[in-house]
Amino acid sequence: MMVALCGCLLLLLTPSSRLIIAAAFVISPIDGGRPSPHLPPRGIRSGRRRSATEADDGDDDDDVRLPREDELFLERFRRRRDAVASAIDAERSRRPPSCDLADPRDVVASVLDGLIRPHEPAPYFGYEVLYATSTSRWREVLRKSVGASRAVEDGLIYRALGASIERPGNQFGILVRSGMEDANANRDDDDRDDASGSSSYADGRYAVEFPHDTLDYYDGSAWLECRLRDEQSDALLVVLGWSMKRREGDGAWLIDGIDWQDFRDDYRPGIGREEWERICG
């Protein structure tokens, strides 16, 4: 009845008046106090998505913000992460392989320097330098030494090399200090004081000596010898022969093989002694 009466009244009104009254029916609900289906219930926001400008407005109470201490922690973390990444990149730029290292002796010295601190500035970094400075043939030797296939990621090979070389009693542990420190730890104080030169590892450090000039074959290959001596007693510990090859493209020197002769009592005659004697007489 109410709807019919309202319809008759609308017919008697002008068009502009009809529009105003129709709007009133929408704005002011009359059906038993129930809200109009055209409007959301009071106290509930509409589902309209905010624009990008509105989302960035700092005055919106619904914006989710981290506590101040968490923001500071994240900022410190980002700065530390960036600093470490920059330090690693800087270290890589000065390490081989690099065409700036024209003398193979500089390449060998840099590789040994990286191995003596194998986890600086990042874990297994010294092994990364050794692997990156190797030819494909010598990389294959390194992979086989730890039982890794060609499909294994380089990072896992670095870890495997570290686990193997740093193992107590490993002959090549001297390159990463562990061999010298282990030998020293196995002696009591009297033995350390009375030990001969070849067995005295005073503080786990060695000095690198290049007794001869590099033998350059002028065909893209070279050979050189280096010696590891105890820093305090000057005792000869290990002699290494390095076979080097130039990398195609930039001519950077790479390691193509290493001969090893050990003069420490714990490891004589040492790996590769026969091969070494055939080369050096």
Short mmCIF file of C-alpha atoms in Angstrom, two decimals:
data_model
loop_
_atom_site.label_atom_id
_atom_site.label_comp_id
_atom_site.label_asym_id
_atom_site.label_seq_id
_atom_site.Cartn_x
_atom_site.Cartn_y
_atom_site.Cartn_z
CA MET A 1 0.00 0.00 0.00
CA MET A 2 2.82 2.34 0.92
CA VAL A 3 4.66 1.56 -2.33
CA ALA A 4 1.53 2.22 -4.44
CA LEU A 5 0.88 5.54 -2.69
CA CYS A 6 4.46 6.65 -3.22
CA GLY A 7 4.18 5.72 -6.91
CA CYS A 8 1.08 7.93 -7.37
CA LEU A 9 2.75 10.86 -5.71
CA LEU A 10 5.77 10.54 -7.98
CA LEU A 11 3.53 10.83 -11.07
CA LEU A 12 2.21 14.20 -9.85
CA LEU A 13 5.67 15.68 -9.29
CA THR A 14 7.97 17.38 -11.73
CA PRO A 15 10.96 15.42 -13.10
CA SER A 16 13.43 17.27 -10.87
CA SER A 17 11.34 16.58 -7.78
CA ARG A 18 11.09 12.92 -8.67
CA LEU A 19 14.89 12.67 -8.77
CA ILE A 20 15.26 14.23 -5.32
CA ILE A 21 12.66 11.94 -3.72
CA ALA A 22 14.14 8.84 -5.39
CA ALA A 23 17.52 9.75 -3.97
CA ALA A 24 15.94 10.11 -0.53
CA PHE A 25 14.70 6.52 -0.67
CA VAL A 26 18.28 5.35 -1.25
CA ILE A 27 19.94 7.62 1.29
CA SER A 28 17.35 7.19 4.08
CA PRO A 29 16.16 3.57 4.38
CA ILE A 30 12.45 3.20 5.23
CA ASP A 31 12.04 -0.57 5.21
CA GLY A 32 11.76 -1.34 8.88
CA GLY A 33 15.01 0.42 9.70
CA ARG A 34 17.05 -2.05 7.64
CA PRO A 35 19.93 -0.47 5.74
CA SER A 36 19.71 -0.13 2.00
CA PRO A 37 21.39 -2.88 -0.02
CA HIS A 38 23.16 -0.14 -1.96
CA LEU A 39 25.32 0.89 1.03
CA PRO A 40 27.64 -1.15 3.27
CA PRO A 41 26.71 -1.50 6.94
CA ARG A 42 27.85 1.26 9.22
CA GLY A 43 31.30 0.85 10.71
CA ILE A 44 32.53 -1.38 7.83
CA ARG A 45 34.72 0.00 5.05
CA SER A 46 33.96 -0.69 1.44
CA GLY A 47 36.10 -3.14 -0.47
CA ARG A 48 37.50 -0.52 -2.89
CA ARG A 49 41.22 -0.94 -3.51
CA ARG A 50 43.47 1.93 -2.59
CA SER A 51 45.51 3.58 -5.26
CA ALA A 52 49.30 3.61 -5.14
CA THR A 53 49.22 7.21 -3.90
CA GLU A 54 46.83 6.30 -1.11
CA ALA A 55 48.89 3.23 -0.18
CA ASP A 56 51.99 5.37 0.27
CA ASP A 57 50.15 7.95 2.39
CA GLY A 58 51.74 7.91 5.85
CA ASP A 59 48.54 9.23 7.43
CA ASP A 60 46.60 5.99 6.82
CA ASP A 61 46.16 4.26 10.16
CA ASP A 62 45.89 0.85 8.43
CA ASP A 63 49.54 0.92 7.13
CA VAL A 64 51.68 -1.82 8.66
CA ARG A 65 55.04 -0.56 9.91
CA LEU A 66 57.91 -2.42 11.57
CA PRO A 67 58.96 -1.41 15.05
CA ARG A 68 61.77 1.10 15.11
CA GLU A 69 64.29 -1.37 16.53
CA ASP A 70 63.51 -3.85 13.73
CA GLU A 71 64.02 -1.18 11.10
CA LEU A 72 67.40 -0.30 12.62
CA PHE A 73 68.38 -3.98 12.71
CA LEU A 74 67.49 -4.45 9.03
CA GLU A 75 69.42 -1.34 8.09
CA ARG A 76 72.51 -2.55 9.94
CA PHE A 77 72.12 -5.96 8.28
CA ARG A 78 71.95 -4.41 4.80
CA ARG A 79 75.02 -2.28 5.44
CA ARG A 80 76.97 -5.26 6.77
CA ARG A 81 75.90 -7.41 3.83
CA ASP A 82 76.95 -4.74 1.33
CA ALA A 83 80.29 -4.23 3.09
CA VAL A 84 81.07 -7.96 3.02
CA ALA A 85 80.09 -8.22 -0.64
CA SER A 86 82.32 -5.25 -1.49
CA ALA A 87 85.25 -6.77 0.43
CA ILE A 88 84.86 -10.10 -1.39
CA ASP A 89 84.67 -8.38 -4.79
CA ALA A 90 87.76 -6.32 -3.99
CA GLU A 91 89.67 -9.44 -2.93
CA ARG A 92 88.65 -11.29 -6.07
CA SER A 93 89.83 -8.42 -8.25
CA ARG A 94 93.38 -8.64 -6.89
CA ARG A 95 93.61 -12.44 -6.90
CA PRO A 96 94.40 -14.69 -9.86
CA PRO A 97 93.49 -15.55 -12.46
CA SER A 98 94.41 -12.10 -13.73
CA CYS A 99 96.28 -10.86 -16.76
CA ASP A 100 97.79 -8.20 -14.48
CA LEU A 101 99.96 -10.90 -12.86
CA ALA A 102 102.52 -11.27 -15.64
CA ASP A 103 104.99 -13.40 -13.66
CA PRO A 104 103.88 -16.93 -12.71
CA ARG A 105 105.67 -16.44 -9.39
CA ASP A 106 103.17 -13.73 -8.49
CA VAL A 107 100.32 -16.12 -9.32
CA VAL A 108 101.74 -18.90 -7.15
CA ALA A 109 102.47 -16.51 -4.27
CA SER A 110 98.91 -15.16 -4.39
CA VAL A 111 97.38 -18.66 -4.43
CA LEU A 112 99.49 -19.75 -1.45
CA ASP A 113 98.63 -16.54 0.39
CA GLY A 114 94.93 -17.24 -0.13
CA LEU A 115 95.28 -20.81 1.12
CA ILE A 116 97.12 -19.86 4.31
CA ARG A 117 93.93 -17.97 5.28
CA PRO A 118 91.40 -20.11 3.39
CA HIS A 119 88.28 -18.63 4.98
CA GLU A 120 89.03 -14.92 4.56
CA PRO A 121 87.21 -12.78 3.56
CA ALA A 122 84.57 -15.49 3.06
CA PRO A 123 84.29 -19.20 3.90
CA TYR A 124 86.37 -21.41 1.54
CA PHE A 125 87.59 -18.37 -0.39
CA GLY A 126 91.15 -19.71 -0.62
CA TYR A 127 89.92 -22.91 -2.26
CA GLU A 128 87.85 -20.85 -4.68
CA VAL A 129 91.02 -19.01 -5.76
CA LEU A 130 92.91 -22.30 -6.20
CA TYR A 131 90.13 -23.82 -8.29
CA ALA A 132 89.57 -20.69 -10.39
CA THR A 133 93.31 -20.45 -11.14
CA SER A 134 93.48 -24.02 -12.47
CA THR A 135 93.26 -25.28 -16.03
CA SER A 136 90.47 -27.66 -16.96
CA ARG A 137 92.90 -30.57 -16.63
CA TRP A 138 93.97 -29.60 -13.11
CA ARG A 139 90.38 -28.91 -12.10
CA GLU A 140 89.60 -32.47 -13.09
CA VAL A 141 92.41 -33.65 -10.80
CA LEU A 142 91.03 -31.58 -7.93
CA ARG A 143 87.50 -32.88 -8.48
CA LYS A 144 88.65 -36.49 -8.55
CA SER A 145 90.68 -35.98 -5.39
CA VAL A 146 87.45 -35.35 -3.48
CA GLY A 147 85.28 -37.72 -5.51
CA ALA A 148 83.24 -34.99 -7.21
CA SER A 149 81.78 -35.32 -10.70
CA ARG A 150 81.64 -32.57 -13.29
CA ALA A 151 77.98 -31.98 -12.47
CA VAL A 152 78.78 -30.93 -8.90
CA GLU A 153 78.52 -27.21 -8.19
CA ASP A 154 81.78 -25.35 -7.69
CA GLY A 155 80.79 -24.24 -4.20
CA LEU A 156 80.46 -27.85 -3.06
CA ILE A 157 83.89 -28.63 -4.50
CA TYR A 158 85.41 -25.80 -2.44
CA ARG A 159 83.83 -27.25 0.69
CA ALA A 160 85.01 -30.75 -0.12
CA LEU A 161 88.57 -29.54 -0.73
CA GLY A 162 88.49 -27.70 2.58
CA ALA A 163 87.20 -30.71 4.49
CA SER A 164 89.89 -32.90 2.94
CA ILE A 165 92.94 -30.64 3.20
CA GLU A 166 92.10 -29.39 6.69
CA ARG A 167 91.63 -32.91 7.99
CA PRO A 168 94.13 -33.66 10.81
CA GLY A 169 97.21 -35.48 9.53
CA ASN A 170 96.69 -34.52 5.90
CA GLN A 171 100.02 -34.03 4.15
CA PHE A 172 98.81 -30.92 2.32
CA GLY A 173 97.45 -29.35 5.50
CA ILE A 174 100.62 -27.27 5.69
CA LEU A 175 99.16 -25.10 2.92
CA VAL A 176 96.31 -24.09 5.22
CA ARG A 177 98.42 -24.16 8.43
CA SER A 178 96.60 -27.17 9.85
CA GLY A 179 99.42 -29.58 9.03
CA MET A 180 102.01 -27.50 10.83
CA GLU A 181 99.77 -26.82 13.81
CA ASP A 182 98.85 -30.51 14.11
CA ALA A 183 102.49 -31.57 14.08
CA ASN A 184 103.33 -29.02 16.72
CA ALA A 185 100.36 -30.03 18.88
CA ASN A 186 101.47 -33.68 18.86
CA ARG A 187 104.76 -32.84 20.57
CA ASP A 188 105.28 -32.03 24.22
CA ASP A 189 107.24 -28.97 25.33
CA ASP A 190 110.59 -30.81 25.51
CA ASP A 191 110.17 -32.22 22.02
CA ARG A 192 109.44 -28.76 20.66
CA ASP A 193 112.58 -27.35 22.24
CA ASP A 194 114.83 -30.22 21.05
CA ALA A 195 113.28 -30.80 17.63
CA SER A 196 115.52 -30.65 14.59
CA GLY A 197 114.94 -28.19 11.78
CA SER A 198 112.78 -30.44 9.63
CA SER A 199 110.40 -31.10 12.52
CA SER A 200 110.18 -27.67 14.15
CA TYR A 201 106.85 -25.98 13.44
CA ALA A 202 107.14 -23.13 15.91
CA ASP A 203 103.89 -21.28 15.36
CA GLY A 204 102.31 -22.81 12.29
CA ARG A 205 103.82 -20.43 9.75
CA TYR A 206 106.04 -20.99 6.76
CA ALA A 207 107.94 -18.69 4.41
CA VAL A 208 107.73 -19.04 0.62
CA GLU A 209 110.99 -19.01 -1.32
CA PHE A 210 111.53 -18.94 -5.08
CA PRO A 211 115.15 -20.07 -5.54
CA HIS A 212 115.20 -19.75 -9.34
CA ASP A 213 113.69 -17.65 -12.08
CA THR A 214 110.63 -18.89 -13.90
CA LEU A 215 111.40 -21.24 -16.78
CA ASP A 216 109.31 -19.84 -19.63
CA TYR A 217 109.05 -22.13 -22.65
CA TYR A 218 107.59 -19.30 -24.78
CA ASP A 219 104.85 -21.57 -26.05
CA GLY A 220 102.23 -20.54 -23.53
CA SER A 221 103.63 -22.76 -20.78
CA ALA A 222 106.13 -22.30 -17.95
CA TRP A 223 107.55 -24.09 -14.92
CA LEU A 224 108.83 -22.81 -11.58
CA GLU A 225 109.93 -24.10 -8.21
CA CYS A 226 109.03 -22.80 -4.79
CA ARG A 227 110.08 -23.92 -1.34
CA LEU A 228 108.26 -23.74 1.96
CA ARG A 229 110.54 -23.09 4.93
CA ASP A 230 109.89 -22.84 8.64
CA GLU A 231 109.83 -19.14 9.47
CA GLN A 232 111.85 -19.47 12.68
CA SER A 233 114.33 -22.28 12.00
CA ASP A 234 114.54 -21.83 8.20
CA ALA A 235 114.21 -25.62 7.89
CA LEU A 236 113.14 -26.87 4.47
CA LEU A 237 109.65 -28.32 4.76
CA VAL A 238 108.29 -28.85 1.24
CA VAL A 239 109.44 -28.25 -2.33
CA LEU A 240 106.80 -27.70 -5.01
CA GLY A 241 107.10 -27.62 -8.78
CA TRP A 242 104.39 -25.69 -10.59
CA SER A 243 103.45 -26.32 -14.23
CA MET A 244 101.75 -23.23 -15.63
CA LYS A 245 99.79 -22.47 -18.80
CA ARG A 246 98.42 -19.27 -20.25
CA ARG A 247 94.67 -18.94 -20.56
CA GLU A 248 93.37 -18.38 -24.05
CA GLY A 249 92.00 -14.92 -24.59
CA ASP A 250 93.63 -12.75 -21.94
CA GLY A 251 96.84 -14.74 -21.39
CA ALA A 252 96.40 -15.08 -17.63
CA TRP A 253 98.59 -17.77 -16.04
CA LEU A 254 96.82 -20.89 -14.74
CA ILE A 255 98.01 -23.91 -12.76
CA ASP A 256 98.28 -27.04 -14.90
CA GLY A 257 100.00 -29.30 -12.38
CA ILE A 258 101.82 -29.40 -9.03
CA ASP A 259 104.73 -31.69 -8.10
CA TRP A 260 105.27 -32.21 -4.38
CA GLN A 261 108.29 -33.37 -2.38
CA ASP A 262 108.02 -33.45 1.41
CA PHE A 263 111.05 -33.08 3.68
CA ARG A 264 109.18 -33.39 6.96
CA ASP A 265 109.99 -36.51 8.92
CA ASP A 266 106.32 -37.36 9.36
CA TYR A 267 105.69 -37.56 5.61
CA ARG A 268 108.89 -38.73 3.90
CA PRO A 269 109.48 -39.72 1.17
CA GLY A 270 106.44 -37.70 0.19
CA ILE A 271 104.01 -37.82 -2.68
CA GLY A 272 105.64 -37.45 -6.08
CA ARG A 273 109.24 -37.90 -4.93
CA GLU A 274 110.18 -40.26 -7.75
CA GLU A 275 108.71 -37.94 -10.36
CA TRP A 276 110.55 -35.04 -8.78
CA GLU A 277 113.88 -36.88 -8.86
CA ARG A 278 113.43 -37.67 -12.55
CA ILE A 279 112.85 -33.98 -13.27
CA CYS A 280 115.53 -32.46 -11.05
CA GLY A 281 118.11 -35.27 -11.03
#
